[in-house]
Coordinates of C-alpha atoms and ligand atoms in Angstrom, one line a residue:
X1 CA -13.4 -3.3 -39.5
X2 CA -11.1 -5.5 -37.4
X3 CA -13.9 -6.9 -35.2
X4 CA -17.7 -6.7 -34.7
X5 CA -17.5 -8.1 -31.2
X6 CA -15.0 -8.6 -28.4
X7 CA -14.0 -12.1 -27.2
X8 CA -16.1 -11.7 -24.0
X9 CA -19.3 -10.5 -25.5
X10 CA -21.2 -13.3 -27.4
X11 CA -24.0 -15.2 -25.7
X12 CA -26.5 -17.9 -26.7
X13 CA -28.9 -15.1 -27.9
X14 CA -26.3 -14.3 -30.6
X15 CA -26.5 -17.7 -32.2
X16 CA -26.8 -17.5 -35.9
X17 CA -25.0 -14.2 -36.2
X18 CA -22.1 -13.7 -38.6
X19 CA -19.3 -12.1 -36.6
X20 CA -15.7 -11.0 -36.9
X21 CA -13.4 -11.4 -33.9
X22 CA -9.8 -10.5 -33.3
X23 CA -7.4 -11.5 -30.5
X24 CA -4.6 -13.7 -29.3
X25 CA -4.4 -17.5 -29.5
X26 CA -4.6 -18.7 -25.9
X27 CA -4.5 -22.4 -26.7
X28 CA -5.3 -24.8 -29.5
X29 CA -6.5 -28.4 -29.3
X30 CA -6.8 -30.9 -32.1
X31 CA -9.5 -33.6 -31.7
X32 CA -10.0 -35.9 -34.6
X33 CA -10.8 -33.7 -37.6
X34 CA -11.6 -30.7 -35.5
X35 CA -9.4 -27.9 -34.2
X36 CA -10.5 -25.8 -31.3
X37 CA -8.8 -22.5 -30.5
X38 CA -9.4 -20.3 -27.5
X39 CA -9.3 -16.8 -28.7
X40 CA -8.5 -14.2 -26.0
X41 CA -8.7 -10.5 -25.6
X42 CA -9.1 -8.2 -22.6
X43 CA -12.7 -9.0 -22.4
X44 CA -12.7 -12.8 -22.3
X45 CA -12.2 -16.0 -24.3
X46 CA -14.3 -17.3 -27.2
X47 CA -14.0 -20.8 -28.6
X48 CA -13.2 -21.0 -32.3
X49 CA -13.9 -24.2 -34.3
X50 CA -12.2 -25.4 -37.5
X51 CA -13.6 -28.5 -39.3
X52 CA -11.2 -30.4 -41.5
X53 CA -14.1 -32.1 -43.4
X54 CA -15.7 -28.7 -44.2
X55 CA -12.5 -26.8 -45.1
X56 CA -9.3 -28.7 -45.0
X57 CA -6.9 -25.9 -46.0
X58 CA -8.4 -23.5 -43.5
X59 CA -8.0 -26.2 -40.8
X60 CA -4.4 -26.7 -41.7
X61 CA -3.8 -23.0 -41.5
X62 CA -5.3 -23.0 -38.0
X63 CA -3.1 -25.9 -37.0
X64 CA -0.1 -23.8 -37.8
X65 CA -1.0 -21.1 -35.3
X66 CA 1.1 -20.9 -32.2
X67 CA 0.4 -19.5 -28.7
X68 CA 0.0 -15.7 -28.6
X69 CA -0.4 -15.4 -32.4
X70 CA -2.7 -12.4 -33.2
X71 CA -5.5 -13.4 -35.6
X72 CA -8.7 -12.2 -37.0
X73 CA -11.6 -14.6 -37.8
X74 CA -14.9 -14.4 -39.5
X75 CA -17.6 -17.0 -38.8
X76 CA -21.0 -18.0 -37.4
X77 CA -22.0 -18.1 -33.8
X78 CA -23.4 -21.5 -32.9
X79 CA -24.8 -23.1 -29.7
X80 CA -22.2 -25.4 -28.2
X81 CA -23.1 -29.0 -27.5
X82 CA -20.4 -29.3 -24.8
X83 CA -21.1 -26.1 -22.7
X84 CA -18.5 -24.6 -20.5
X85 CA -20.3 -23.2 -17.4
X86 CA -17.1 -21.5 -16.1
X87 CA -16.9 -18.7 -18.7
X88 CA -19.7 -16.2 -19.8
X89 CA -19.2 -17.1 -23.5
X90 CA -19.2 -20.9 -22.7
X91 CA -22.5 -21.6 -24.3
X92 CA -21.4 -20.7 -27.8
X93 CA -18.6 -21.2 -30.3
X94 CA -17.6 -19.7 -33.6
X95 CA -17.6 -21.9 -36.7
X96 CA -14.8 -20.2 -38.6
X97 CA -15.0 -19.5 -42.3
X98 CA -12.1 -17.1 -42.7
X99 CA -8.8 -16.7 -40.9
X100 CA -6.3 -13.8 -41.2
X101 CA -3.0 -13.9 -39.4
X102 CA -2.4 -10.4 -38.1
X103 CA 0.9 -11.1 -36.4
X104 CA 2.9 -14.1 -35.3
X105 CA 4.5 -14.6 -31.9
X106 CA 7.6 -16.3 -30.5
X107 CA 6.9 -18.9 -27.9
X108 CA 6.3 -16.8 -24.8
X109 CA 8.8 -17.3 -22.0
X110 CA 6.1 -18.3 -19.5
X111 CA 2.5 -19.4 -19.8
X112 CA 0.0 -16.6 -20.0
X113 CA -2.4 -18.0 -17.4
X114 CA -3.2 -17.1 -13.8
X115 CA -1.2 -20.1 -12.6
X116 CA 1.8 -19.2 -14.6
X117 CA 5.2 -21.0 -14.5
X118 CA 7.1 -17.7 -14.8
X119 CA 9.1 -16.5 -11.8
X120 CA 9.0 -12.9 -10.6
X121 CA 12.1 -11.6 -12.5
X122 CA 11.0 -13.2 -15.8
X123 CA 7.5 -11.9 -15.5
X124 CA 8.8 -8.4 -14.8
X125 CA 11.2 -8.5 -17.7
X126 CA 8.3 -9.4 -20.0
X127 CA 5.7 -7.3 -18.1
X128 CA 3.7 -6.7 -21.3
X129 CA 3.1 -10.5 -21.4
X130 CA 2.5 -10.7 -17.7
X131 CA -0.2 -8.0 -18.1
X132 CA -2.0 -10.3 -20.5
X133 CA -2.8 -12.6 -17.5
X134 CA -6.3 -12.1 -16.4
X135 CA -5.4 -11.8 -12.7
X136 CA -2.9 -9.0 -13.3
X137 CA -5.2 -7.3 -15.8
X138 CA -8.0 -7.4 -13.2
X139 CA -5.9 -5.5 -10.7
X140 CA -5.4 -2.7 -13.2
X141 CA -9.1 -2.7 -14.0
X142 CA -9.9 -2.4 -10.3
X143 CA -7.4 0.5 -10.1
X144 CA -9.1 2.3 -13.0
X145 CA -12.6 1.8 -11.4
X146 CA -11.2 3.1 -8.1
X147 CA -9.8 6.3 -9.6
X148 CA -13.2 6.8 -11.4
X149 CA -15.0 6.4 -8.0
X150 CA -12.5 8.8 -6.3
X151 CA -13.1 11.4 -9.0
X152 CA -16.9 10.9 -8.8
X153 CA -16.9 11.3 -5.0
X154 CA -14.6 14.3 -4.9
X155 CA -16.3 16.1 -7.9
X156 CA -19.7 15.7 -6.2
X157 CA -18.1 17.4 -3.1
X158 CA -16.9 20.3 -5.1
X159 CA -13.2 19.4 -5.3
X160 CA -11.2 20.7 -8.3
X161 CA -8.5 18.5 -9.8
X162 CA -5.4 20.7 -10.4
X163 CA -2.1 19.5 -11.7
X164 CA 1.1 20.6 -10.0
X165 CA 4.6 20.5 -11.5
X166 CA 6.8 17.4 -11.4
X167 CA 10.0 19.5 -11.6
X168 CA 10.2 21.4 -8.3
X169 CA 12.9 22.4 -5.8
X170 CA 14.6 20.0 -3.4
X171 CA 13.4 20.1 0.2
X172 CA 15.7 18.3 2.6
X173 CA 12.9 17.7 5.3
X174 CA 11.3 14.3 4.9
X175 CA 12.7 11.4 2.7
X176 CA 15.5 11.6 0.2
X177 CA 14.7 13.5 -3.0
X178 CA 15.1 12.2 -6.6
X179 CA 16.9 15.0 -8.4
X180 CA 17.1 16.0 -12.0
X181 CA 20.0 18.1 -13.3
X182 CA 19.1 21.3 -15.2
X183 CA 20.9 21.8 -18.5
X184 CA 19.9 25.4 -18.8
X185 CA 20.9 26.2 -15.3
X186 CA 24.4 24.7 -15.0
X187 CA 25.1 23.0 -11.6
X188 CA 21.5 23.3 -10.5
X189 CA 18.9 20.6 -9.9
X190 CA 15.2 20.1 -9.8
X191 CA 13.7 17.6 -7.4
X192 CA 10.8 15.3 -8.2
X193 CA 8.0 16.0 -5.6
X194 CA 7.9 13.7 -2.6
X195 CA 4.3 15.1 -2.5
X196 CA 2.7 18.3 -3.7
X197 CA 2.4 19.5 -0.1
X198 CA 3.6 23.1 -0.4
X199 CA 1.9 23.5 -3.8
X200 CA -1.5 22.4 -2.6
X201 CA -1.2 24.8 0.4
X202 CA -0.4 27.6 -2.1
X203 CA -3.6 26.6 -4.0
X204 CA -5.5 27.2 -0.7
X205 CA -3.9 30.7 -0.4
X206 CA -5.0 31.2 -4.0
X207 CA -8.6 30.5 -2.9
X208 CA -9.2 27.2 -4.6
X209 CA -10.9 25.9 -1.4
X210 CA -11.1 22.2 -2.3
X211 CA -8.3 20.7 -4.3
X212 CA -7.4 17.1 -5.3
X213 CA -5.0 15.4 -7.6
X214 CA -4.3 11.8 -8.3
X215 CA -0.6 12.3 -8.5
X216 CA 2.8 10.6 -8.8
X217 CA 5.1 11.1 -5.8
X218 CA 8.8 10.2 -5.6
X219 CA 10.8 9.2 -2.6
X220 CA 14.3 7.8 -2.7
X221 CA 13.9 5.3 0.2
X222 CA 14.8 1.7 0.8
X223 CA 12.0 -0.5 -0.7
X224 CA 9.6 -2.9 1.0
X225 CA 6.5 -4.8 -0.2
X226 CA 4.3 -1.7 0.3
X227 CA 6.8 0.8 -1.0
X228 CA 7.9 1.9 -4.5
X229 CA 10.2 4.7 -5.4
X230 CA 7.4 6.3 -7.4
X231 CA 3.8 5.8 -6.1
X232 CA 0.5 7.4 -6.5
X233 CA -1.4 9.6 -4.0
X234 CA -4.9 10.8 -3.9
X235 CA -3.8 14.2 -2.7
X236 CA -6.4 16.5 -1.2
X237 CA -6.6 19.9 0.6
X238 CA -9.5 22.0 2.0
X239 CA -9.9 25.5 3.3
X240 CA -11.9 26.7 6.3
X241 CA -11.8 23.3 8.0
X242 CA -11.0 21.7 11.3
X243 CA -9.7 18.2 11.9
X244 CA -13.3 16.8 12.2
X245 CA -14.3 18.2 8.8
X246 CA -11.5 16.5 7.1
X247 CA -12.0 13.2 8.9
X248 CA -15.7 13.3 8.0
X249 CA -15.0 14.1 4.3
X250 CA -12.5 11.3 3.8
X251 CA -14.2 8.8 6.0
X252 CA -17.1 9.4 3.6
X253 CA -14.8 8.7 0.7
X254 CA -13.5 5.5 2.3
X255 CA -17.1 4.3 2.8
X256 CA -18.0 5.2 -0.8
X257 CA -15.1 3.2 -2.0
X258 CA -15.9 0.2 0.1
X259 CA -19.5 0.3 -1.1
X260 CA -18.7 0.7 -4.8
X261 CA -15.6 -1.5 -5.0
X262 CA -16.5 -4.3 -2.6
X263 CA -20.2 -3.9 -2.0
X264 CA -19.4 -3.5 1.7
X265 CA -21.6 -1.1 3.7
X266 CA -19.5 0.4 6.5
X267 CA -21.9 2.1 9.0
X268 CA -21.2 4.4 11.9
X269 CA -18.1 6.5 12.5
X270 CA -14.7 4.7 12.3
X271 CA -12.9 4.0 15.5
X272 CA -10.5 6.8 16.6
X273 CA -7.5 6.1 18.7
X274 CA -4.8 8.5 20.0
X275 CA -1.3 7.8 18.9
X276 CA -0.5 7.4 22.6
X277 CA -3.0 4.6 23.0
X278 CA -2.0 2.9 19.8
X279 CA 1.6 2.7 21.0
X280 CA 0.6 1.7 24.5
X281 CA -1.9 -1.0 23.6
X282 CA -0.6 -2.2 20.2
X283 CA 3.0 -1.0 20.0
X284 CA 2.3 0.5 16.6
X285 CA 0.9 3.7 15.0
X286 CA -1.0 1.5 12.6
X287 CA -2.6 -1.3 14.6
X288 CA -4.3 -4.1 12.9
X289 CA -7.8 -4.0 14.5
X290 CA -9.2 -7.1 12.9
X291 CA -8.4 -8.9 16.1
X292 CA -7.9 -8.1 19.8
X293 CA -4.8 -9.2 21.8
X294 CA -4.5 -5.7 23.3
X295 CA -1.3 -5.4 25.4
X296 CA -1.6 -5.7 29.1
X297 CA 1.2 -4.1 31.2
X298 CA 2.4 -6.3 34.0
X299 CA 5.0 -4.2 35.8
X300 CA 2.9 -4.1 39.0
X301 CA 2.0 -7.7 38.8
X302 CA 5.3 -9.5 38.0
X303 CA 8.1 -7.2 39.3
X304 CA 9.9 -7.9 42.5
X305 CA 9.7 -11.7 42.9
X306 CA 13.3 -12.6 42.2
X307 CA 13.1 -13.2 38.5
X308 CA 15.9 -10.9 37.5
X309 CA 14.9 -10.5 33.8
X310 CA 11.6 -9.0 35.0
X311 CA 13.0 -7.3 38.1
X312 CA 15.4 -5.3 35.9
X313 CA 13.0 -4.5 33.1
X314 CA 11.7 -1.1 32.2
X315 CA 8.6 -2.7 30.6
X316 CA 6.9 -6.0 31.1
X317 CA 3.8 -6.6 28.9
X318 CA 1.9 -9.4 27.3
X319 CA -0.9 -10.5 25.1
X320 CA -3.5 -13.2 25.6
X321 CA -4.1 -15.5 22.6
X322 CA -7.6 -16.9 23.1
X323 CA -7.8 -20.7 22.9
X324 CA -4.2 -21.1 22.0
X325 CA -3.2 -23.1 25.2
X326 CA -2.9 -26.2 22.9
X327 CA 0.4 -24.7 21.5
X328 CA 3.0 -27.4 21.9
X329 CA 6.5 -26.9 23.3
X330 CA 7.8 -27.0 19.8
X331 CA 5.5 -24.2 18.7
X332 CA 6.4 -22.1 21.7
X333 CA 10.1 -22.7 21.0
X334 CA 9.4 -21.5 17.4
X335 CA 7.7 -18.4 18.7
X336 CA 10.7 -17.8 21.0
X337 CA 13.0 -18.0 18.0
X338 CA 10.7 -15.7 16.1
X339 CA 11.0 -12.9 18.7
X340 CA 14.7 -13.4 19.1
X341 CA 15.3 -12.9 15.3
X342 CA 17.7 -9.9 14.8
X343 CA 15.0 -7.9 13.0
X344 CA 12.8 -8.2 16.2
X345 CA 15.5 -8.4 18.8
X346 CA 13.7 -9.7 22.0
X347 CA 15.9 -11.6 24.5
X348 CA 13.3 -14.3 25.2
X349 CA 9.7 -15.1 25.6
X350 CA 7.8 -16.1 28.7
X351 CA 4.6 -18.0 28.3
X352 CA 1.7 -19.2 30.5
X353 CA -1.2 -21.5 29.8
X354 CA -4.5 -21.3 31.5
X355 CA -5.4 -24.9 32.3
X356 CA -9.0 -26.4 32.1
X357 CA -9.3 -26.1 35.9
X358 CA -8.3 -22.4 35.8
X359 CA -4.8 -22.8 37.2
X360 CA -1.9 -21.2 35.4
X361 CA 1.2 -23.1 34.3
X362 CA 4.0 -20.9 33.1
X363 CA 7.6 -21.1 32.0
X364 CA 8.7 -19.1 35.1
X365 CA 6.7 -21.1 37.7
X366 CA 9.7 -21.4 40.0
X367 CA 9.6 -17.6 40.6
X368 CA 5.9 -17.1 41.0
X369 CA 3.2 -18.5 43.3
X370 CA -0.1 -19.6 41.8
X371 CA -1.6 -16.5 43.6
X372 CA 0.5 -14.1 41.6
X373 CA -0.1 -16.1 38.4
X374 CA -3.9 -15.8 39.0
X375 CA -3.5 -12.1 39.4
X376 CA -1.8 -12.0 36.1
X377 CA -4.6 -14.1 34.6
X378 CA -7.1 -11.6 35.9
X379 CA -5.2 -8.7 34.4
X380 CA -5.8 -10.3 31.0
X381 CA -9.3 -11.6 31.7
X382 CA -7.9 -14.9 30.5
X383 CA -10.0 -18.0 30.4
X384 CA -9.2 -21.7 30.5
X385 CA -7.6 -22.7 27.2
X386 CA -5.9 -19.3 26.7
X387 CA -2.2 -18.7 26.1
X388 CA -0.4 -15.7 27.6
X389 CA 2.8 -14.5 26.0
X390 CA 5.0 -12.0 27.8
X391 CA 8.0 -9.9 26.7
X392 CA 10.1 -7.6 28.8
X393 CA 13.0 -5.2 28.1
X394 CA 14.9 -2.2 29.3
X395 CA 13.4 0.1 26.7
X396 CA 9.6 0.4 26.9
X397 CA 9.1 1.6 23.3
X398 CA 11.4 -1.1 21.8
X399 CA 9.7 -3.8 23.8
X400 CA 6.3 -2.7 22.7
X401 CA 7.4 -2.8 19.1
X402 CA 8.6 -6.4 19.7
X403 CA 5.3 -7.3 21.3
X404 CA 3.6 -5.8 18.3
X405 CA 5.5 -8.2 16.0
X406 CA 4.5 -11.1 18.2
X407 CA 0.9 -10.0 18.2
X408 CA 0.8 -9.8 14.4
X409 CA 2.4 -13.2 14.1
X410 CA -0.1 -14.8 16.5
X411 CA -2.9 -13.1 14.7
X412 CA -1.7 -14.6 11.5
X413 CA -1.1 -18.1 13.0
X414 CA -4.6 -18.1 14.5
X415 CA -6.2 -17.0 11.2
X416 CA -7.4 -13.7 12.5
X417 CA -6.0 -11.6 9.7
X418 CA -8.6 -12.5 7.1
X419 CA -8.2 -10.5 3.9
X420 CA -11.9 -10.3 3.4
X421 CA -12.5 -8.6 6.8
X422 CA -11.8 -4.9 7.1
X423 CA -11.0 -2.9 10.2
X424 CA -10.6 0.8 9.8
X425 CA -9.5 3.4 12.2
X426 CA -8.1 6.9 12.6
X427 CA -5.0 7.3 14.6
X428 CA -5.1 10.9 15.9
X429 CA -3.0 13.3 18.1
X430 CA 0.4 12.3 16.7
X431 CA 3.3 13.9 18.4
X432 CA 4.5 17.0 16.6
X433 CA 8.2 16.0 16.7
X434 CA 10.3 13.0 17.0
X435 CA 13.9 12.8 18.0
X436 CA 16.3 11.8 15.2
X437 CA 19.4 10.0 16.4
X438 CA 21.0 10.4 13.0
X439 CA 20.5 14.1 12.8
X440 CA 20.8 14.8 16.6
X441 CA 17.8 17.1 16.6
X442 CA 14.0 17.1 16.6
X443 CA 12.3 16.4 13.3
X444 CA 8.7 17.0 12.3
X445 CA 6.9 13.6 12.6
X446 CA 4.4 14.4 9.8
X447 CA 5.9 17.5 8.1
X448 CA 7.0 21.0 9.2
X449 CA 3.7 22.6 8.0
X450 CA 1.5 20.6 10.5
X451 CA -0.4 22.6 13.1
X452 CA 0.3 21.9 16.7
X453 CA -2.8 21.2 18.9
X454 CA -4.0 24.6 20.1
X455 CA -3.8 23.6 23.7
X456 CA -0.2 22.4 23.3
X457 CA 1.2 25.6 21.6
X458 CA 2.3 26.9 25.0
X459 CA 4.7 24.0 25.3
X460 CA 6.5 24.7 22.1
X461 CA 9.2 26.7 24.0
X462 CA 9.3 24.7 27.2
X463 CA 8.8 21.1 26.2
X464 CA 8.5 20.7 22.4
X465 CA 8.8 16.9 22.6
X466 CA 5.5 16.7 24.4
X467 CA 3.6 18.8 21.8
X468 CA 0.9 17.0 19.9
X469 CA -0.2 17.8 16.4
X470 CA -3.5 18.1 14.6
X471 CA -2.3 15.1 12.5
X472 CA -4.2 11.9 11.7
X473 CA -3.6 8.7 9.8
X474 CA -6.2 6.3 8.4
X475 CA -5.3 2.7 9.0
X476 CA -6.9 -0.3 7.4
X477 CA -5.9 -3.8 8.5
X478 CA -2.6 -2.7 9.9
X479 CA -1.7 -0.7 6.8
X480 CA -1.4 3.1 6.8
X481 CA -3.7 4.0 3.8
X482 CA -3.5 7.8 4.3
X483 CA -2.6 10.6 6.5
X484 CA -2.7 14.3 6.8
X485 CA -3.0 17.3 9.1
X486 CA -4.3 20.7 9.8
X487 CA -1.7 23.2 8.6
X488 CA -0.1 26.2 10.0
X489 CA -1.3 29.4 8.3
X490 CA 0.3 31.9 10.6
X491 CA 3.7 33.0 9.3
X492 CA 4.9 33.6 12.9
X493 CA 4.0 30.1 14.0
X494 CA 5.6 28.7 10.9
X495 CA 8.8 30.6 11.6
X496 CA 8.8 29.2 15.1
X497 CA 8.4 25.7 13.8
X498 CA 11.4 26.1 11.6
X499 CA 13.4 27.4 14.5
X500 CA 12.5 24.4 16.6
X501 CA 13.5 22.2 13.7
X502 CA 16.9 23.8 13.8
X503 CA 16.6 26.0 10.7
X504 CA 18.2 29.4 10.8
X505 CA 16.0 32.2 9.6
X506 CA 18.1 32.5 6.4
X507 CA 17.8 28.8 5.6
X508 CA 14.1 28.7 6.3
X509 CA 13.7 31.7 4.0
X510 CA 15.9 30.1 1.4
X511 CA 14.1 26.8 1.3
X512 CA 10.5 27.7 2.2
X513 CA 10.4 31.4 1.6
X514 CA 7.8 31.1 -1.1
X515 CA 5.4 29.5 1.4
X516 CA 6.2 31.7 4.4
X517 CA 5.8 34.8 2.2
X518 CA 2.5 33.5 0.8
X519 CA 1.2 33.2 4.3
X520 CA 1.6 37.0 4.6
X521 CA -1.1 37.5 1.9
X522 CA -4.2 36.1 3.6
X523 CA -3.8 32.4 4.0
X524 CA -7.1 30.7 5.0
X525 CA -7.1 28.1 7.8
X526 CA -6.6 24.8 5.8
X527 CA -5.8 21.2 6.1
X528 CA -5.8 18.0 4.1
X529 CA -4.8 14.5 3.6
X530 CA -3.3 12.1 1.1
X531 CA -4.5 8.6 0.5
X532 CA -2.1 6.0 -1.0
X533 CA -3.8 4.8 -4.1
X534 CA -1.6 1.8 -4.6
X535 CA -2.2 0.6 -1.0
X536 CA -5.9 1.0 -1.3
X537 CA -6.0 -0.9 -4.6
X538 CA -3.9 -3.7 -3.1
X539 CA -6.2 -4.0 -0.1
X540 CA -9.3 -4.2 -2.3
X541 CA -7.6 -6.7 -4.6
X542 CA -6.4 -8.8 -1.7
X543 CA -2.8 -8.4 -2.8
X544 CA 0.3 -8.8 -0.6
X545 CA 2.4 -6.3 -2.5
X546 CA 1.5 -3.0 -4.1
X547 CA 3.6 -4.0 -7.1
X548 CA 0.8 -6.2 -8.5
X549 CA -1.5 -3.2 -9.0
X550 CA 1.1 -1.1 -10.8
X551 CA 1.4 -1.6 -14.5
X552 CA 5.2 -1.2 -14.7
X553 CA 6.6 -1.5 -11.1
X554 CA 10.2 -1.4 -10.0
X555 CA 11.9 -4.4 -8.2
X556 CA 13.3 -4.4 -4.7
X557 CA 16.5 -2.7 -5.8
X558 CA 14.5 0.1 -7.5
X559 CA 15.2 -1.2 -11.0
X560 CA 12.8 -1.5 -13.9
X561 CA 14.2 -4.8 -15.3
X562 CA 12.1 -4.5 -18.5
X563 CA 13.5 -1.0 -19.4
X564 CA 16.8 -1.8 -17.7
X565 CA 16.6 1.4 -15.8
X566 CA 18.3 3.2 -14.2
X567 CA 21.2 3.1 -16.6
X568 CA 24.3 5.2 -17.5
X569 CA 24.0 8.1 -19.9
X570 CA 26.2 9.1 -22.8
X571 CA 29.3 11.3 -22.2
X572 CA 27.6 14.0 -24.5
X573 CA 24.6 14.2 -22.1
X574 CA 26.9 14.4 -19.1
X575 CA 28.8 17.2 -20.7
X576 CA 25.7 19.1 -21.6
X577 CA 24.7 18.8 -18.0
X578 CA 28.1 19.7 -16.6
X579 CA 28.2 16.5 -14.7
X580 CA 31.2 14.4 -13.8
X581 CA 30.7 10.9 -12.5
X582 CA 33.0 9.9 -9.6
X583 CA 31.8 6.8 -7.9
X584 CA 33.4 6.4 -4.5
X585 CA 33.8 2.9 -3.2
X586 CA 31.4 2.2 -0.4
X587 CA 33.2 1.8 2.9
Ligands
LIG601 N1 1.7 15.5 2.0 C1 1.4 14.5 3.0 C2 2.1 13.2 2.8 O1 2.5 13.0 1.6 C3 0.0 14.3 3.2 C4 -0.7 15.4 3.7 O2 -0.4 16.0 4.8 O3 -1.7 15.9 3.0 O4 2.3 12.4 3.6

């Protein structure tokens, strides 16, 4: 038997027991004739004691152990005189009588501690050592607990977990596919699923009624902090449902997760906001509702007074930062630089402070009378001590997005984006389509299987851009944690949708024939949603990046630096796959 107990298990009540432990040497200290070793495993740390006076050869052996050596010890549990209140095993120590070296270790390239000296790349290269650090391990434990709770909740609600294939056909709608060449079918490729969307719909046609899967999805997109080329979804679908049924079911799941994972009891229905309002008041389809600073439009208030920037603008709007009138000139200049950064692209920033006596002092005082500025103050409901920040531009949507960045920045600067506070909402009534400059055509905003709102179906022919969808996203603290829709189950409507998206009948049949045909065999009304598991875990763990809750993540260039993947393959493999590599120089 390698061990009788783990390194996190023994307490004062175990004093006197003879035990066997196994684990890694975290650290070793020599004090006079005594050697102390912290022995670590996944469960914790236990102090080992070797006494030179009692057993000199054993103590010498212990002194030769280096960091991260794997050892087994036998000994007696004793009460510690010098207790460590910070760890659960801190009241005891093991007086070691036998030591077995199970495996030696080279000196690790960084310290295996929460405050490690290892940089990102080094830690990723030696991820198996990084994963020994308690803070990283805890994220994966949390992830495990979360998937257990997800399964518990969905199982209790009658959902069946069904696996769908990883090698499927390529679908050009949506993001870019990762493709896999087929040896047995020369010149042909599988694609890795961007999501099991069509397959879960087929499961509804098959009568499965309530499906879920905790599933890997693959999208060949440029990476950001909350994106990985492969990520995990909690993918769900239900039959005989309307939007409210789905929202209730998955709001219930979110509440269950908050309660079990964080001990937070969320009561009452979550806020619901239309996409239209989200864009109008927050400039984003995923507003961070932990704080206010709702946009106020100022076209009526500030246009027509000779300030050409505003007079020529298609949109003028602002936010009111409560109690921020103390911002210095330097801070305001920094905010101006912030909005002028190329990634944001605003031309400038206008600001106004509400003074203690209620008067308004602005950066554009020479164009506006106090009377107009007071009207502006009233539009915000601003009080003495508040700071008003205004942006304008010739494209309303673009300017709102810039204002959104400014709002988020002010929220952060004023400490309003607390990681321990949670603001959840549903954004509903997304537009059915969005215009793609790149493709020069309408694209489905969610996906082509999304059902248009019943009352908008009449506009599909006349004004498709105005059609809204039965599509919804759940947003937590400004992060999209999930989204879904009610689906089309009428083959005629589905055909119409493909037509609007610019598919010929033949192409639609070629690519989605399997689904369209299935709808001819009694498809129930259905809908669903997918939650992003990685994003949920990172919110619960308070992480800035989803990478830290993934065991073996990719870096920003999509590389696994530990496996050194992607890599080239041998000529023999290329030949078998009938592939010729011809790398064109990028222009
Ligand atoms: N398949 C969708 C997605 O991956 C989610 C859904 O509509 O259920 O975004």
